[in-house]
Amino acid sequence: MTSDTARGSQHLASGAAATSADAARLRTPSRLTRQHFALYRGYLDGVSEAQLHASYGDAGTDVRATRRLIDALRDTLSVLARRARDTEAAHLLRLRPGSIPLFEPSPAAAAVPTLDDFRERIDPDGVYGESELLALYEEEYPPNTSPALDRRVARNARLRRRQAEALARMEASLAQDPRQDHPIDGWFEPAVTARLTAAGLTTIADVIGLIEKRRHRWYAAVPRLGPKGAQRIVDWLQLHAHALQHSLSPLVLLPRRQWGPEHAALARHAAASENDALVMAPLEALRVPAALDGSRGSNRAGANARFDTDIRAIFAWLDAHSASEHTRRAYRREAERLLLWALLEKGKPLSSLDGREGAEYIDTFLPDPQPASRWVSARRGERHVSSWRPFGGPLSDRSRESARSILSAMCEWLVREAYLATNPFAGLARAASPPVFDSAGRTLDLQQWQTVLQSVTREEYTFSEHRDRLALLLAYATGLRRAELAAATTDALSVGRLRGVDGAVWRLAVDSGRSSPRTVLLPPVVVDALEENLALRGLPGPLACAAGTPVLAQARGGQPITPDGIGKIFKGIFMRAAAILDARAPGSGRHLRKVSTHWLRHTHSTHALGHGAELREVGAGLGHADLSTTSLYLQQEDSGRFLGVEKLIRHASRPKKHS
């Protein structure tokens, strides 16, 4: 038995019931796979049921399930052998282990252990085959030979050989390999088949497609199928990956937040050989033939650069210029698209592109990537699936301008690094005029802010309601990005004094990776809300919490909320506030329905500056490297920003008096 078979067979799926000639109905496989025969071969070889269950059994069951499967296989094989008029196989395959001993000790050899006892002592893990084990046994305990004993040994050896041959005949005629176009009926348990069918899945290909589309929570689309049942189906698909000619990526069932650069499925491949076919793949998995890898590109500055191929040059640029993961993804996307276009459309390495081709890429290809079947994905897909494509559709003028700017900066850096001789994007006209920043159009006015804050204010809160209010207060008071909100932890908090402010002042350290670390101020109303939220979680005060305690936590388990989860929280808040405005005056909530998390950053800046906060201090809190960016919010000391935001929050939180 190979280790692959032993591991993979742990989750064999049994099908419909079959009836033996003279017994009650038993749960038997309606399709016999090679793993079923491997299990029964181990049983006939005398492997213990406990070991067979450990190697072949379902992890969610005990040894009794494997014992029942063995009994069902014995009856099924016997019935099928009789139907095939193979009487010998029908008889031999029903013989239980021990009924054909390979060696029978004489009565005088009472102290000599049995072969089974010898196996347990010498080979508990089942490493040796029967012939090897027998040779070791006879070497340690030479048999007392006699003509009668020799005849019995020879007879039993013949019977064991004929038994093995009978099982091989049955396997050759009955064992089936699954194919993607096979109906799921017969390959999975009837109950599982019914659940998959209820979800509209009729073939194995349908199941594979759903898994790749929905990823790690694919089973949520199948009624009454939980994670354990889903895992058994996935294990079965991985076991039969060769026969199905499809392997699920290890990342299909792993949440994106658990992906790491060290994951094997994301590892960079070595350069391909001259004969390897070039196929569409993301940058980290792209295999480029040596003739196209850029080592001999016509636009190379020379052979003395720190990197010798286009892919290595791109990764070096990404490592040098990606201060944050968000920036790295944006830069990688543009470099990846250009490299693939050069390889697949122009048939040359990126380091052979010239100015004319740079203009063609920006002005002709990006507005309409063709052929669409090669470049455009029909639906959003993860990078590790075979259907991945680098585009979601044609690029707008603003997106093309972003691509031009990023690629020109990349090639200029490669020129400075003596990798490229010239920048193919140098002097290329802008694809679009820079957008005019409209802070007013993406900011909540005071009345809208008051409506939003009042929409999350309650007399009594559930945990989720209180958490959402804390998130809103924290975002408005600090101007943090959603990724920074998601990453905020209590060990980043500190307490100090601030000139012009009575009482202690709380600060939150922020390290987004975009710029140098900074701190933001937390008004007392935000600190009060945080202390209340921690109490709801059964935690002590902010400074007494364990390291890594998230400021904003999930309702179940207290785990950090992802940046996407933060966005969903705010989208729900704004939609509910919009409904309140619409109830007062139909159509008045239209503006709030367009609000995103980033609008709170604009609102924080505009309100703080409007209340007299200093431009330099607001820019520092936002993490702006250039004050010209902060000045876009205009229509001056830390204490002005701190006290102004606190006053706006408390005013908006005050319940309105109704006449």
PDB file of N, CA and C in Angstrom, residues 416-472:
ATOM      1  N   ARG A 416      17.435  53.632 -14.067  1.00  0.00           N
ATOM      2  CA  ARG A 416      18.410  54.071 -13.068  1.00  0.00           C
ATOM      3  C   ARG A 416      19.203  52.900 -12.503  1.00  0.00           C
ATOM      4  N   GLU A 417      18.560  51.716 -12.467  1.00  0.00           N
ATOM      5  CA  GLU A 417      19.232  50.525 -11.955  1.00  0.00           C
ATOM      6  C   GLU A 417      20.065  49.817 -13.020  1.00  0.00           C
ATOM      7  N   ALA A 418      20.186  50.450 -14.187  1.00  0.00           N
ATOM      8  CA  ALA A 418      20.995  49.914 -15.293  1.00  0.00           C
ATOM      9  C   ALA A 418      20.462  48.587 -15.822  1.00  0.00           C
ATOM     10  N   TYR A 419      19.137  48.397 -15.709  1.00  0.00           N
ATOM     11  CA  TYR A 419      18.527  47.201 -16.302  1.00  0.00           C
ATOM     12  C   TYR A 419      18.001  47.517 -17.702  1.00  0.00           C
ATOM     13  N   LEU A 420      17.289  48.626 -17.849  1.00  0.00           N
ATOM     14  CA  LEU A 420      16.789  49.059 -19.153  1.00  0.00           C
ATOM     15  C   LEU A 420      17.659  50.193 -19.682  1.00  0.00           C
ATOM     16  N   ALA A 421      17.781  50.240 -21.025  1.00  0.00           N
ATOM     17  CA  ALA A 421      18.522  51.341 -21.652  1.00  0.00           C
ATOM     18  C   ALA A 421      17.667  52.594 -21.747  1.00  0.00           C
ATOM     19  N   THR A 422      16.382  52.433 -22.075  1.00  0.00           N
ATOM     20  CA  THR A 422      15.470  53.577 -22.195  1.00  0.00           C
ATOM     21  C   THR A 422      14.127  53.219 -21.577  1.00  0.00           C
ATOM     22  N   ASN A 423      13.359  54.243 -21.235  1.00  0.00           N
ATOM     23  CA  ASN A 423      12.019  54.076 -20.673  1.00  0.00           C
ATOM     24  C   ASN A 423      11.004  54.120 -21.813  1.00  0.00           C
ATOM     25  N   PRO A 424      10.345  53.007 -22.152  1.00  0.00           N
ATOM     26  CA  PRO A 424       9.401  53.002 -23.287  1.00  0.00           C
ATOM     27  C   PRO A 424       8.165  53.863 -23.059  1.00  0.00           C
ATOM     28  N   PHE A 425       7.949  54.350 -21.856  1.00  0.00           N
ATOM     29  CA  PHE A 425       6.787  55.195 -21.576  1.00  0.00           C
ATOM     30  C   PHE A 425       7.170  56.664 -21.397  1.00  0.00           C
ATOM     31  N   ALA A 426       8.447  56.981 -21.558  1.00  0.00           N
ATOM     32  CA  ALA A 426       8.899  58.363 -21.394  1.00  0.00           C
ATOM     33  C   ALA A 426       8.278  59.241 -22.479  1.00  0.00           C
ATOM     34  N   GLY A 427       7.770  60.395 -22.080  1.00  0.00           N
ATOM     35  CA  GLY A 427       7.215  61.346 -23.043  1.00  0.00           C
ATOM     36  C   GLY A 427       5.825  60.995 -23.542  1.00  0.00           C
ATOM     37  N   LEU A 428       5.251  59.900 -23.047  1.00  0.00           N
ATOM     38  CA  LEU A 428       3.914  59.502 -23.494  1.00  0.00           C
ATOM     39  C   LEU A 428       2.877  60.440 -22.887  1.00  0.00           C
ATOM     40  N   ALA A 429       1.960  60.934 -23.721  1.00  0.00           N
ATOM     41  CA  ALA A 429       0.957  61.890 -23.256  1.00  0.00           C
ATOM     42  C   ALA A 429       0.039  61.254 -22.228  1.00  0.00           C
ATOM     43  N   ARG A 430      -0.493  62.092 -21.344  1.00  0.00           N
ATOM     44  CA  ARG A 430      -1.451  61.619 -20.342  1.00  0.00           C
ATOM     45  C   ARG A 430      -2.669  60.996 -21.016  1.00  0.00           C
ATOM     46  N   ALA A 431      -3.166  59.939 -20.415  1.00  0.00           N
ATOM     47  CA  ALA A 431      -4.384  59.317 -20.936  1.00  0.00           C
ATOM     48  C   ALA A 431      -5.628  60.041 -20.458  1.00  0.00           C
ATOM     49  N   ALA A 432      -5.507  60.815 -19.372  1.00  0.00           N
ATOM     50  CA  ALA A 432      -6.640  61.558 -18.826  1.00  0.00           C
ATOM     51  C   ALA A 432      -6.092  62.683 -17.974  1.00  0.00           C
ATOM     52  N   SER A 433      -6.839  63.770 -17.879  1.00  0.00           N
ATOM     53  CA  SER A 433      -6.458  64.880 -17.010  1.00  0.00           C
ATOM     54  C   SER A 433      -6.630  64.459 -15.564  1.00  0.00           C
ATOM     55  N   PRO A 434      -5.774  64.960 -14.675  1.00  0.00           N
ATOM     56  CA  PRO A 434      -5.929  64.574 -13.258  1.00  0.00           C
ATOM     57  C   PRO A 434      -7.274  65.007 -12.736  1.00  0.00           C
ATOM     58  N   PRO A 435      -7.935  64.156 -11.963  1.00  0.00           N
ATOM     59  CA  PRO A 435      -9.271  64.490 -11.456  1.00  0.00           C
ATOM     60  C   PRO A 435      -9.212  65.641 -10.457  1.00  0.00           C
ATOM     61  N   VAL A 436     -10.266  66.414 -10.445  1.00  0.00           N
ATOM     62  CA  VAL A 436     -10.383  67.484  -9.463  1.00  0.00           C
ATOM     63  C   VAL A 436     -10.967  66.894  -8.185  1.00  0.00           C
ATOM     64  N   PHE A 437     -10.250  67.082  -7.092  1.00  0.00           N
ATOM     65  CA  PHE A 437     -10.698  66.506  -5.825  1.00  0.00           C
ATOM     66  C   PHE A 437     -11.870  67.322  -5.285  1.00  0.00           C
ATOM     67  N   ASP A 438     -12.985  66.653  -5.103  1.00  0.00           N
ATOM     68  CA  ASP A 438     -14.205  67.308  -4.633  1.00  0.00           C
ATOM     69  C   ASP A 438     -14.484  66.858  -3.214  1.00  0.00           C
ATOM     70  N   SER A 439     -13.867  67.563  -2.246  1.00  0.00           N
ATOM     71  CA  SER A 439     -14.057  67.148  -0.860  1.00  0.00           C
ATOM     72  C   SER A 439     -15.492  67.363  -0.410  1.00  0.00           C
ATOM     73  N   ALA A 440     -16.123  68.449  -0.896  1.00  0.00           N
ATOM     74  CA  ALA A 440     -17.496  68.725  -0.471  1.00  0.00           C
ATOM     75  C   ALA A 440     -18.451  67.649  -0.954  1.00  0.00           C
ATOM     76  N   GLY A 441     -18.204  67.145  -2.169  1.00  0.00           N
ATOM     77  CA  GLY A 441     -19.095  66.131  -2.731  1.00  0.00           C
ATOM     78  C   GLY A 441     -18.958  64.772  -2.071  1.00  0.00           C
ATOM     79  N   ARG A 442     -17.871  64.573  -1.304  1.00  0.00           N
ATOM     80  CA  ARG A 442     -17.646  63.285  -0.649  1.00  0.00           C
ATOM     81  C   ARG A 442     -17.512  63.471   0.862  1.00  0.00           C
ATOM     82  N   THR A 443     -18.232  64.434   1.374  1.00  0.00           N
ATOM     83  CA  THR A 443     -18.203  64.741   2.800  1.00  0.00           C
ATOM     84  C   THR A 443     -19.630  64.865   3.319  1.00  0.00           C
ATOM     85  N   LEU A 444     -19.845  64.434   4.546  1.00  0.00           N
ATOM     86  CA  LEU A 444     -21.142  64.612   5.188  1.00  0.00           C
ATOM     87  C   LEU A 444     -21.201  66.012   5.805  1.00  0.00           C
ATOM     88  N   ASP A 445     -22.283  66.734   5.519  1.00  0.00           N
ATOM     89  CA  ASP A 445     -22.434  68.011   6.212  1.00  0.00           C
ATOM     90  C   ASP A 445     -22.884  67.738   7.645  1.00  0.00           C
ATOM     91  N   LEU A 446     -22.964  68.802   8.453  1.00  0.00           N
ATOM     92  CA  LEU A 446     -23.259  68.603   9.869  1.00  0.00           C
ATOM     93  C   LEU A 446     -24.609  67.934  10.099  1.00  0.00           C
ATOM     94  N   GLN A 447     -25.619  68.315   9.286  1.00  0.00           N
ATOM     95  CA  GLN A 447     -26.938  67.712   9.464  1.00  0.00           C
ATOM     96  C   GLN A 447     -26.904  66.227   9.118  1.00  0.00           C
ATOM     97  N   GLN A 448     -26.219  65.873   8.036  1.00  0.00           N
ATOM     98  CA  GLN A 448     -26.121  64.465   7.656  1.00  0.00           C
ATOM     99  C   GLN A 448     -25.339  63.676   8.710  1.00  0.00           C
ATOM    100  N   TRP A 449     -24.253  64.280   9.221  1.00  0.00           N
ATOM    101  CA  TRP A 449     -23.483  63.602  10.251  1.00  0.00           C
ATOM    102  C   TRP A 449     -24.329  63.348  11.494  1.00  0.00           C
ATOM    103  N   GLN A 450     -25.118  64.340  11.881  1.00  0.00           N
ATOM    104  CA  GLN A 450     -25.973  64.175  13.052  1.00  0.00           C
ATOM    105  C   GLN A 450     -26.982  63.047  12.830  1.00  0.00           C
ATOM    106  N   THR A 451     -27.531  62.965  11.612  1.00  0.00           N
ATOM    107  CA  THR A 451     -28.485  61.895  11.314  1.00  0.00           C
ATOM    108  C   THR A 451     -27.821  60.530  11.408  1.00  0.00           C
ATOM    109  N   VAL A 452     -26.614  60.416  10.842  1.00  0.00           N
ATOM    110  CA  VAL A 452     -25.902  59.136  10.861  1.00  0.00           C
ATOM    111  C   VAL A 452     -25.594  58.722  12.298  1.00  0.00           C
ATOM    112  N   LEU A 453     -25.087  59.654  13.110  1.00  0.00           N
ATOM    113  CA  LEU A 453     -24.730  59.301  14.481  1.00  0.00           C
ATOM    114  C   LEU A 453     -25.962  58.963  15.311  1.00  0.00           C
ATOM    115  N   GLN A 454     -27.051  59.704  15.115  1.00  0.00           N
ATOM    116  CA  GLN A 454     -28.271  59.404  15.851  1.00  0.00           C
ATOM    117  C   GLN A 454     -28.870  58.067  15.430  1.00  0.00           C
ATOM    118  N   SER A 455     -28.601  57.641  14.194  1.00  0.00           N
ATOM    119  CA  SER A 455     -29.144  56.360  13.723  1.00  0.00           C
ATOM    120  C   SER A 455     -28.515  55.174  14.443  1.00  0.00           C
ATOM    121  N   VAL A 456     -27.335  55.366  15.055  1.00  0.00           N
ATOM    122  CA  VAL A 456     -26.692  54.266  15.783  1.00  0.00           C
ATOM    123  C   VAL A 456     -26.794  54.450  17.290  1.00  0.00           C
ATOM    124  N   THR A 457     -27.524  55.472  17.726  1.00  0.00           N
ATOM    125  CA  THR A 457     -27.662  55.734  19.154  1.00  0.00           C
ATOM    126  C   THR A 457     -28.899  55.040  19.702  1.00  0.00           C
ATOM    127  N   ARG A 458     -28.739  54.303  20.792  1.00  0.00           N
ATOM    128  CA  ARG A 458     -29.833  53.534  21.385  1.00  0.00           C
ATOM    129  C   ARG A 458     -29.884  53.783  22.886  1.00  0.00           C
ATOM    130  N   GLU A 459     -31.038  53.485  23.469  1.00  0.00           N
ATOM    131  CA  GLU A 459     -31.122  53.453  24.926  1.00  0.00           C
ATOM    132  C   GLU A 459     -30.388  52.223  25.456  1.00  0.00           C
ATOM    133  N   GLU A 460     -30.585  51.079  24.774  1.00  0.00           N
ATOM    134  CA  GLU A 460     -29.889  49.851  25.120  1.00  0.00           C
ATOM    135  C   GLU A 460     -29.341  49.242  23.828  1.00  0.00           C
ATOM    136  N   TYR A 461     -28.176  48.607  23.940  1.00  0.00           N
ATOM    137  CA  TYR A 461     -27.485  48.108  22.752  1.00  0.00           C
ATOM    138  C   TYR A 461     -27.297  46.591  22.814  1.00  0.00           C
ATOM    139  N   THR A 462     -27.401  45.969  21.651  1.00  0.00           N
ATOM    140  CA  THR A 462     -26.817  44.636  21.506  1.00  0.00           C
ATOM    141  C   THR A 462     -25.318  44.838  21.305  1.00  0.00           C
ATOM    142  N   PHE A 463     -24.552  43.749  21.351  1.00  0.00           N
ATOM    143  CA  PHE A 463     -23.104  43.916  21.169  1.00  0.00           C
ATOM    144  C   PHE A 463     -22.799  44.489  19.792  1.00  0.00           C
ATOM    145  N   SER A 464     -23.450  43.962  18.735  1.00  0.00           N
ATOM    146  CA  SER A 464     -23.169  44.437  17.378  1.00  0.00           C
ATOM    147  C   SER A 464     -23.527  45.908  17.221  1.00  0.00           C
ATOM    148  N   GLU A 465     -24.664  46.320  17.805  1.00  0.00           N
ATOM    149  CA  GLU A 465     -25.063  47.724  17.713  1.00  0.00           C
ATOM    150  C   GLU A 465     -24.046  48.623  18.414  1.00  0.00           C
ATOM    151  N   HIS A 466     -23.580  48.200  19.579  1.00  0.00           N
ATOM    152  CA  HIS A 466     -22.602  49.007  20.311  1.00  0.00           C
ATOM    153  C   HIS A 466     -21.280  49.052  19.554  1.00  0.00           C
ATOM    154  N   ARG A 467     -20.842  47.909  19.005  1.00  0.00           N
ATOM    155  CA  ARG A 467     -19.606  47.855  18.228  1.00  0.00           C
ATOM    156  C   ARG A 467     -19.675  48.770  17.012  1.00  0.00           C
ATOM    157  N   ASP A 468     -20.834  48.788  16.314  1.00  0.00           N
ATOM    158  CA  ASP A 468     -20.985  49.633  15.134  1.00  0.00           C
ATOM    159  C   ASP A 468     -20.898  51.109  15.507  1.00  0.00           C
ATOM    160  N   ARG A 469     -21.490  51.473  16.649  1.00  0.00           N
ATOM    161  CA  ARG A 469     -21.408  52.867  17.090  1.00  0.00           C
ATOM    162  C   ARG A 469     -19.954  53.231  17.429  1.00  0.00           C
ATOM    163  N   LEU A 470     -19.244  52.329  18.092  1.00  0.00           N
ATOM    164  CA  LEU A 470     -17.837  52.574  18.398  1.00  0.00           C
ATOM    165  C   LEU A 470     -17.033  52.752  17.113  1.00  0.00           C
ATOM    166  N   ALA A 471     -17.288  51.915  16.112  1.00  0.00           N
ATOM    167  CA  ALA A 471     -16.574  52.030  14.843  1.00  0.00           C
ATOM    168  C   ALA A 471     -16.819  53.387  14.192  1.00  0.00           C
ATOM    169  N   LEU A 472     -18.074  53.836  14.219  1.00  0.00           N
ATOM    170  CA  LEU A 472     -18.407  55.130  13.619  1.00  0.00           C
ATOM    171  C   LEU A 472     -17.705  56.270  14.360  1.00  0.00           C
TER     172      LEU A 472
END
